[in-house]
Amino acid sequence: MLSKLAEVAKRNPFNNPIVQKASCETDTPATRGVKAASADDQYSCEYGSAKYYAICGFGGILSCGLTHTAVVPLDLVKCRIQVDPAKYGNLLRGIRITVAESGIRGLGLGWAPTFLGYSMQGLFKFGCYEVFKALYSNLLGEERTYVWRTSLYLAASASAEFFADIALAPMEAVKVRMQTQPGWETTLRTGVPRIMREEGLWGFYKGVVPLWGRQIPYTMMKFACFERTVEFLYRYVVPKKRDECTKPEQLVVTFAAGYIGMSIPLSVHLSSSSVPGVISFSYVSSSLW
């Protein structure tokens, strides 16, 4: 299956990272596409290969798993404010109350399911995004892929996030209960058996629909903004073509585009209330490009 997928990926326009305008004056059709990976073969693995998708997935594990784990204290206080605003009030008050009741280690409650859950989400989000981008591009054909590339980014990212949230949901269910239900389990190894015992397998997926509602639109905006920002930077900001840039220079452009892509989309956060299955939404910011 991987070999067939690799062949599909090789035939799509995203195999060439250089964006070119359509040309009808030549017998050889111009290849077009947008790809964030390096254009220099000595630095890159083969586009569409199993190694390429594995690297993308591993990058997703690092970017999602580590970053979400690093901000667990903020996430914990945010969830508790949503569930009991009268008690926790604001960020500083929530931190003070949590430390007073549970000590400084209390701010790290839920780090294990956060790391595992968001690592799995990152694996599927970034790995499957590249897979769906190649598949949809092959279905559209070269010309329509270039013309409709933004729509392709949106469709590929939505498809990837659909499966990413299924992978995230079980650990998110454990994390939210640990952080918001007083007297509940405080470790992953005891929380998982308890949900299975009390609620069955469906207990791990009660929050998957709200996750889709939050994450899919956000991820669509994030990836589309990132891809088009990369294109914009190389076209109007960077003084030379992408394949003429060094690896560090390409990395700077990628980081800049990633920052813009993460800062622009709609950010919606949710947490379960103390009653299992009841969801509380908090719209933190809503800046759209």
mmCIF file of C-alpha atoms in Angstrom:
data_model
loop_
_atom_site.group_PDB
_atom_site.id
_atom_site.type_symbol
_atom_site.label_atom_id
_atom_site.label_comp_id
_atom_site.label_asym_id
_atom_site.label_seq_id
_atom_site.Cartn_x
_atom_site.Cartn_y
_atom_site.Cartn_z
ATOM 1 C CA MET A 1 0.000 0.000 0.000
ATOM 2 C CA LEU A 2 2.832 2.388 0.842
ATOM 3 C CA SER A 3 4.454 1.788 -2.528
ATOM 4 C CA LYS A 4 1.192 2.652 -4.334
ATOM 5 C CA LEU A 5 0.804 5.773 -2.207
ATOM 6 C CA ALA A 6 4.351 6.799 -3.034
ATOM 7 C CA GLU A 7 3.626 6.471 -6.748
ATOM 8 C CA VAL A 8 0.517 8.639 -6.348
ATOM 9 C CA ALA A 9 2.544 11.256 -4.514
ATOM 10 C CA LYS A 10 5.245 11.327 -7.176
ATOM 11 C CA ARG A 11 2.695 12.113 -9.885
ATOM 12 C CA ASN A 12 1.140 15.113 -8.136
ATOM 13 C CA PRO A 13 2.299 18.726 -8.554
ATOM 14 C CA PHE A 14 3.364 19.041 -4.922
ATOM 15 C CA ASN A 15 6.397 16.939 -5.752
ATOM 16 C CA ASN A 16 7.896 20.174 -7.107
ATOM 17 C CA PRO A 17 8.208 22.907 -4.450
ATOM 18 C CA ILE A 18 8.548 25.753 -6.934
ATOM 19 C CA VAL A 19 5.423 27.747 -7.727
ATOM 20 C CA GLN A 20 5.203 28.631 -11.395
ATOM 21 C CA LYS A 21 2.550 30.312 -13.481
ATOM 22 C CA ALA A 22 0.596 28.223 -15.939
ATOM 23 C CA SER A 23 1.975 28.251 -19.432
ATOM 24 C CA CYS A 24 0.210 27.177 -22.605
ATOM 25 C CA GLU A 25 3.060 28.119 -24.917
ATOM 26 C CA THR A 26 5.193 25.070 -24.366
ATOM 27 C CA ASP A 27 4.757 21.420 -25.155
ATOM 28 C CA THR A 28 5.968 20.484 -21.690
ATOM 29 C CA PRO A 29 3.428 21.427 -19.000
ATOM 30 C CA ALA A 30 4.861 23.462 -16.154
ATOM 31 C CA THR A 31 4.881 21.755 -12.788
ATOM 32 C CA ARG A 32 3.399 23.740 -9.968
ATOM 33 C CA GLY A 33 2.837 23.296 -6.281
ATOM 34 C CA VAL A 34 3.642 24.473 -2.824
ATOM 35 C CA LYS A 35 5.693 22.365 -0.455
ATOM 36 C CA ALA A 36 7.436 23.483 2.709
ATOM 37 C CA ALA A 37 10.195 20.890 2.501
ATOM 38 C CA SER A 38 13.621 21.714 1.118
ATOM 39 C CA ALA A 39 14.090 21.641 -2.622
ATOM 40 C CA ASP A 40 17.654 20.424 -2.340
ATOM 41 C CA ASP A 41 17.795 16.634 -2.739
ATOM 42 C CA GLN A 42 20.892 16.304 -0.569
ATOM 43 C CA TYR A 43 18.890 17.563 2.424
ATOM 44 C CA SER A 44 15.541 15.892 1.757
ATOM 45 C CA CYS A 45 14.172 12.401 1.540
ATOM 46 C CA GLU A 46 12.095 11.480 -1.488
ATOM 47 C CA TYR A 47 8.749 13.240 -1.519
ATOM 48 C CA GLY A 48 5.896 10.780 -1.078
ATOM 49 C CA SER A 49 8.102 8.005 0.276
ATOM 50 C CA ALA A 50 7.334 6.123 3.486
ATOM 51 C CA LYS A 51 10.290 7.890 5.090
ATOM 52 C CA TYR A 52 8.863 11.281 4.099
ATOM 53 C CA TYR A 53 5.487 10.561 5.710
ATOM 54 C CA ALA A 54 7.206 9.084 8.769
ATOM 55 C CA ILE A 55 9.289 12.251 9.199
ATOM 56 C CA CYS A 56 6.179 14.418 8.865
ATOM 57 C CA GLY A 57 4.399 12.317 11.480
ATOM 58 C CA PHE A 58 7.374 12.417 13.837
ATOM 59 C CA GLY A 59 7.551 16.180 13.433
ATOM 60 C CA GLY A 60 3.897 16.307 14.414
ATOM 61 C CA ILE A 61 4.598 14.270 17.543
ATOM 62 C CA LEU A 62 7.306 16.706 18.605
ATOM 63 C CA SER A 63 5.422 19.876 17.722
ATOM 64 C CA CYS A 64 2.113 18.879 19.315
ATOM 65 C CA GLY A 65 3.125 16.530 22.134
ATOM 66 C CA LEU A 66 5.938 18.622 23.601
ATOM 67 C CA THR A 67 4.310 22.034 23.231
ATOM 68 C CA HIS A 68 0.978 21.014 24.748
ATOM 69 C CA THR A 69 2.744 19.277 27.618
ATOM 70 C CA ALA A 70 4.811 22.416 28.269
ATOM 71 C CA VAL A 71 1.652 24.496 28.804
ATOM 72 C CA VAL A 72 -0.226 21.970 30.971
ATOM 73 C CA PRO A 73 -0.313 24.404 33.957
ATOM 74 C CA LEU A 74 -2.069 27.024 31.834
ATOM 75 C CA ASP A 75 -4.403 24.433 30.347
ATOM 76 C CA LEU A 76 -5.276 23.081 33.787
ATOM 77 C CA VAL A 77 -6.171 26.515 35.164
ATOM 78 C CA LYS A 78 -8.091 27.385 31.987
ATOM 79 C CA CYS A 79 -10.221 24.228 32.291
ATOM 80 C CA ARG A 80 -10.928 24.866 35.964
ATOM 81 C CA ILE A 81 -11.933 28.462 35.307
ATOM 82 C CA GLN A 82 -14.379 27.235 32.671
ATOM 83 C CA VAL A 83 -15.863 24.649 35.010
ATOM 84 C CA ASP A 84 -15.916 26.748 38.230
ATOM 85 C CA PRO A 85 -15.423 30.441 37.420
ATOM 86 C CA ALA A 86 -16.690 31.529 40.845
ATOM 87 C CA LYS A 87 -13.872 29.679 42.610
ATOM 88 C CA TYR A 88 -10.931 30.148 40.231
ATOM 89 C CA GLY A 89 -11.843 33.522 38.738
ATOM 90 C CA ASN A 90 -8.802 34.343 36.622
ATOM 91 C CA LEU A 91 -5.398 32.922 35.702
ATOM 92 C CA LEU A 92 -3.413 34.222 38.684
ATOM 93 C CA ARG A 93 -6.118 33.357 41.182
ATOM 94 C CA GLY A 94 -6.479 29.907 39.656
ATOM 95 C CA ILE A 95 -2.737 29.283 39.965
ATOM 96 C CA ARG A 96 -2.706 30.423 43.608
ATOM 97 C CA ILE A 97 -5.651 28.214 44.565
ATOM 98 C CA THR A 98 -4.223 25.186 42.749
ATOM 99 C CA VAL A 99 -0.826 25.556 44.425
ATOM 100 C CA ALA A 100 -2.446 26.095 47.829
ATOM 101 C CA GLU A 101 -4.564 22.953 47.498
ATOM 102 C CA SER A 102 -2.188 20.599 45.687
ATOM 103 C CA GLY A 103 1.277 22.118 45.855
ATOM 104 C CA ILE A 104 3.402 23.160 42.924
ATOM 105 C CA ARG A 105 3.163 19.649 41.486
ATOM 106 C CA GLY A 106 -0.567 20.134 41.217
ATOM 107 C CA LEU A 107 -0.010 22.425 38.238
ATOM 108 C CA GLY A 108 1.312 19.441 36.282
ATOM 109 C CA LEU A 109 -1.794 17.316 36.797
ATOM 110 C CA GLY A 110 -2.710 15.637 33.534
ATOM 111 C CA TRP A 111 0.665 15.898 31.835
ATOM 112 C CA ALA A 112 0.807 12.192 30.886
ATOM 113 C CA PRO A 113 -2.491 11.998 28.955
ATOM 114 C CA THR A 114 -1.703 15.397 27.461
ATOM 115 C CA PHE A 115 1.650 14.215 26.114
ATOM 116 C CA LEU A 116 0.335 10.910 24.779
ATOM 117 C CA GLY A 117 -2.901 12.329 23.397
ATOM 118 C CA TYR A 118 -1.420 15.300 21.591
ATOM 119 C CA SER A 119 1.511 13.248 20.340
ATOM 120 C CA MET A 120 -0.986 10.948 18.652
ATOM 121 C CA GLN A 121 -2.906 13.939 17.362
ATOM 122 C CA GLY A 122 0.270 15.442 15.907
ATOM 123 C CA LEU A 123 1.223 12.155 14.277
ATOM 124 C CA PHE A 124 -2.085 11.958 12.413
ATOM 125 C CA LYS A 125 -2.473 15.693 11.816
ATOM 126 C CA PHE A 126 0.859 16.293 10.101
ATOM 127 C CA GLY A 127 1.364 12.833 8.624
ATOM 128 C CA CYS A 128 -2.135 12.450 7.212
ATOM 129 C CA TYR A 129 -2.159 16.034 5.928
ATOM 130 C CA GLU A 130 0.640 15.201 3.523
ATOM 131 C CA VAL A 131 -1.048 11.930 2.569
ATOM 132 C CA PHE A 132 -4.400 13.577 1.805
ATOM 133 C CA LYS A 133 -2.699 16.465 0.010
ATOM 134 C CA ALA A 134 -1.041 14.015 -2.368
ATOM 135 C CA LEU A 135 -4.193 11.938 -2.845
ATOM 136 C CA TYR A 136 -6.487 14.888 -3.528
ATOM 137 C CA SER A 137 -3.937 16.467 -5.820
ATOM 138 C CA ASN A 138 -3.778 13.290 -7.870
ATOM 139 C CA LEU A 139 -7.572 13.232 -8.131
ATOM 140 C CA LEU A 140 -7.764 16.850 -9.268
ATOM 141 C CA GLY A 141 -4.941 16.760 -11.754
ATOM 142 C CA GLU A 142 -2.060 19.176 -12.139
ATOM 143 C CA GLU A 143 -3.890 22.199 -13.532
ATOM 144 C CA ARG A 144 -6.797 22.196 -11.083
ATOM 145 C CA THR A 145 -4.464 21.421 -8.195
ATOM 146 C CA TYR A 146 -2.626 24.670 -8.798
ATOM 147 C CA VAL A 147 -5.752 26.759 -9.431
ATOM 148 C CA TRP A 148 -7.616 25.308 -6.445
ATOM 149 C CA ARG A 149 -4.621 24.816 -4.176
ATOM 150 C CA THR A 150 -6.130 26.727 -1.242
ATOM 151 C CA SER A 151 -9.241 24.548 -1.362
ATOM 152 C CA LEU A 152 -6.979 21.504 -1.517
ATOM 153 C CA TYR A 153 -5.118 22.665 1.609
ATOM 154 C CA LEU A 154 -8.448 23.118 3.394
ATOM 155 C CA ALA A 155 -9.776 19.704 2.363
ATOM 156 C CA ALA A 156 -6.553 17.850 3.180
ATOM 157 C CA SER A 157 -6.205 19.478 6.599
ATOM 158 C CA ALA A 158 -9.865 18.834 7.481
ATOM 159 C CA SER A 159 -9.508 15.158 6.542
ATOM 160 C CA ALA A 160 -6.316 14.806 8.559
ATOM 161 C CA GLU A 161 -7.769 16.517 11.623
ATOM 162 C CA PHE A 162 -10.842 14.263 11.539
ATOM 163 C CA PHE A 163 -8.653 11.243 12.230
ATOM 164 C CA ALA A 164 -6.272 13.164 14.488
ATOM 165 C CA ASP A 165 -9.103 14.012 16.886
ATOM 166 C CA ILE A 166 -10.206 10.383 17.033
ATOM 167 C CA ALA A 167 -6.672 9.563 18.143
ATOM 168 C CA LEU A 168 -6.677 12.415 20.677
ATOM 169 C CA ALA A 169 -10.131 11.893 22.216
ATOM 170 C CA PRO A 170 -9.363 9.022 24.661
ATOM 171 C CA MET A 171 -6.467 10.801 26.346
ATOM 172 C CA GLU A 172 -8.332 14.123 26.291
ATOM 173 C CA ALA A 173 -11.218 12.462 28.148
ATOM 174 C CA VAL A 174 -8.852 11.234 30.858
ATOM 175 C CA LYS A 175 -7.030 14.576 31.097
ATOM 176 C CA VAL A 176 -10.170 16.677 31.447
ATOM 177 C CA ARG A 177 -11.606 14.461 34.161
ATOM 178 C CA MET A 178 -8.315 14.502 36.072
ATOM 179 C CA GLN A 179 -8.137 18.289 35.930
ATOM 180 C CA THR A 180 -11.755 19.274 36.521
ATOM 181 C CA GLN A 181 -13.460 16.619 38.667
ATOM 182 C CA PRO A 182 -12.491 16.870 42.365
ATOM 183 C CA GLY A 183 -11.680 13.504 43.900
ATOM 184 C CA TRP A 184 -11.187 11.806 40.539
ATOM 185 C CA GLU A 185 -8.085 9.777 39.674
ATOM 186 C CA THR A 186 -4.789 11.651 39.493
ATOM 187 C CA THR A 187 -2.792 9.294 37.252
ATOM 188 C CA LEU A 188 -3.239 7.952 33.739
ATOM 189 C CA ARG A 189 -2.803 4.329 34.776
ATOM 190 C CA THR A 190 -5.776 4.527 37.146
ATOM 191 C CA GLY A 191 -7.891 6.921 35.087
ATOM 192 C CA VAL A 192 -8.113 4.757 31.967
ATOM 193 C CA PRO A 193 -9.445 1.635 33.779
ATOM 194 C CA ARG A 194 -11.948 3.771 35.680
ATOM 195 C CA ILE A 195 -13.501 5.248 32.545
ATOM 196 C CA MET A 196 -13.616 1.817 30.943
ATOM 197 C CA ARG A 197 -15.232 0.353 34.055
ATOM 198 C CA GLU A 198 -17.793 3.117 34.642
ATOM 199 C CA GLU A 199 -18.601 4.314 31.117
ATOM 200 C CA GLY A 200 -17.312 1.696 28.730
ATOM 201 C CA LEU A 201 -15.420 2.367 25.509
ATOM 202 C CA TRP A 202 -17.780 5.200 24.511
ATOM 203 C CA GLY A 203 -16.653 7.124 27.583
ATOM 204 C CA PHE A 204 -13.387 7.874 25.818
ATOM 205 C CA TYR A 205 -15.158 9.411 22.827
ATOM 206 C CA LYS A 206 -17.913 11.526 24.391
ATOM 207 C CA GLY A 207 -15.983 14.676 23.545
ATOM 208 C CA VAL A 208 -14.940 13.793 19.985
ATOM 209 C CA VAL A 209 -17.737 15.765 18.282
ATOM 210 C CA PRO A 210 -16.887 19.009 20.132
ATOM 211 C CA LEU A 211 -13.239 18.304 19.328
ATOM 212 C CA TRP A 212 -14.115 18.135 15.649
ATOM 213 C CA GLY A 213 -16.085 21.345 15.975
ATOM 214 C CA ARG A 214 -13.107 23.117 17.510
ATOM 215 C CA GLN A 215 -10.113 21.563 15.839
ATOM 216 C CA ILE A 216 -11.182 21.006 12.228
ATOM 217 C CA PRO A 217 -11.942 24.681 11.390
ATOM 218 C CA TYR A 218 -8.835 25.798 13.270
ATOM 219 C CA THR A 219 -6.582 23.290 11.511
ATOM 220 C CA MET A 220 -8.030 24.190 8.115
ATOM 221 C CA MET A 221 -7.203 27.844 8.673
ATOM 222 C CA LYS A 222 -3.806 27.025 10.163
ATOM 223 C CA PHE A 223 -2.533 24.900 7.293
ATOM 224 C CA ALA A 224 -4.038 27.058 4.564
ATOM 225 C CA CYS A 225 -2.556 30.208 6.127
ATOM 226 C CA PHE A 226 0.804 28.497 6.513
ATOM 227 C CA GLU A 227 0.960 27.251 2.933
ATOM 228 C CA ARG A 228 -0.103 30.552 1.398
ATOM 229 C CA THR A 229 2.207 32.504 3.713
ATOM 230 C CA VAL A 230 5.163 30.388 2.586
ATOM 231 C CA GLU A 231 4.200 31.145 -1.003
ATOM 232 C CA PHE A 232 3.827 34.872 -0.240
ATOM 233 C CA LEU A 233 7.174 35.119 1.561
ATOM 234 C CA TYR A 234 9.114 33.455 -1.235
ATOM 235 C CA ARG A 235 7.348 35.524 -3.882
ATOM 236 C CA TYR A 236 7.470 38.979 -2.295
ATOM 237 C CA VAL A 237 9.824 38.993 0.711
ATOM 238 C CA VAL A 238 12.729 36.595 0.174
ATOM 239 C CA PRO A 239 15.084 38.128 -2.424
ATOM 240 C CA LYS A 240 15.875 34.811 -4.142
ATOM 241 C CA LYS A 241 14.144 31.624 -5.234
ATOM 242 C CA ARG A 242 13.465 28.883 -2.738
ATOM 243 C CA ASP A 243 15.855 26.399 -4.327
ATOM 244 C CA GLU A 244 18.611 29.012 -4.098
ATOM 245 C CA CYS A 245 18.123 29.468 -0.339
ATOM 246 C CA THR A 246 20.294 27.627 2.134
ATOM 247 C CA LYS A 247 18.789 25.200 4.611
ATOM 248 C CA PRO A 248 18.948 27.736 7.509
ATOM 249 C CA GLU A 249 17.314 30.392 5.315
ATOM 250 C CA GLN A 250 14.480 28.034 4.398
ATOM 251 C CA LEU A 251 14.069 27.184 8.067
ATOM 252 C CA VAL A 252 13.666 30.865 8.944
ATOM 253 C CA VAL A 253 10.966 31.252 6.298
ATOM 254 C CA THR A 254 9.203 28.118 7.559
ATOM 255 C CA PHE A 255 9.276 29.331 11.159
ATOM 256 C CA ALA A 256 7.974 32.747 10.129
ATOM 257 C CA ALA A 257 5.152 31.212 8.105
ATOM 258 C CA GLY A 258 4.366 28.824 10.956
ATOM 259 C CA TYR A 259 4.126 31.675 13.440
ATOM 260 C CA ILE A 260 1.782 33.603 11.171
ATOM 261 C CA GLY A 261 -0.244 30.496 10.384
ATOM 262 C CA MET A 262 -0.677 29.692 14.085
ATOM 263 C CA SER A 263 -1.483 33.267 15.105
ATOM 264 C CA ILE A 264 -4.164 34.066 12.562
ATOM 265 C CA PRO A 265 -6.842 31.330 12.747
ATOM 266 C CA LEU A 266 -9.834 31.198 15.065
ATOM 267 C CA SER A 267 -8.870 29.647 18.418
ATOM 268 C CA VAL A 268 -11.651 27.924 20.308
ATOM 269 C CA HIS A 269 -11.124 26.042 23.550
ATOM 270 C CA LEU A 270 -13.332 23.573 25.343
ATOM 271 C CA SER A 271 -13.404 21.560 28.523
ATOM 272 C CA SER A 272 -15.722 19.018 30.056
ATOM 273 C CA SER A 273 -17.705 20.102 33.059
ATOM 274 C CA SER A 274 -17.815 18.108 36.265
ATOM 275 C CA VAL A 275 -20.730 16.157 34.759
ATOM 276 C CA PRO A 276 -19.282 13.650 32.247
ATOM 277 C CA GLY A 277 -20.362 14.327 28.693
ATOM 278 C CA VAL A 278 -21.350 17.972 29.256
ATOM 279 C CA ILE A 279 -19.195 20.374 27.312
ATOM 280 C CA SER A 280 -18.389 23.986 28.090
ATOM 281 C CA PHE A 281 -17.025 26.268 25.359
ATOM 282 C CA SER A 282 -14.879 29.335 25.841
ATOM 283 C CA TYR A 283 -14.087 31.548 22.885
ATOM 284 C CA VAL A 284 -10.708 32.950 23.781
ATOM 285 C CA SER A 285 -9.798 34.813 20.621
ATOM 286 C CA SER A 286 -11.341 35.247 17.220
ATOM 287 C CA SER A 287 -8.972 37.125 14.949
ATOM 288 C CA LEU A 288 -9.452 36.132 11.335
ATOM 289 C CA TRP A 289 -7.298 36.936 8.367
#
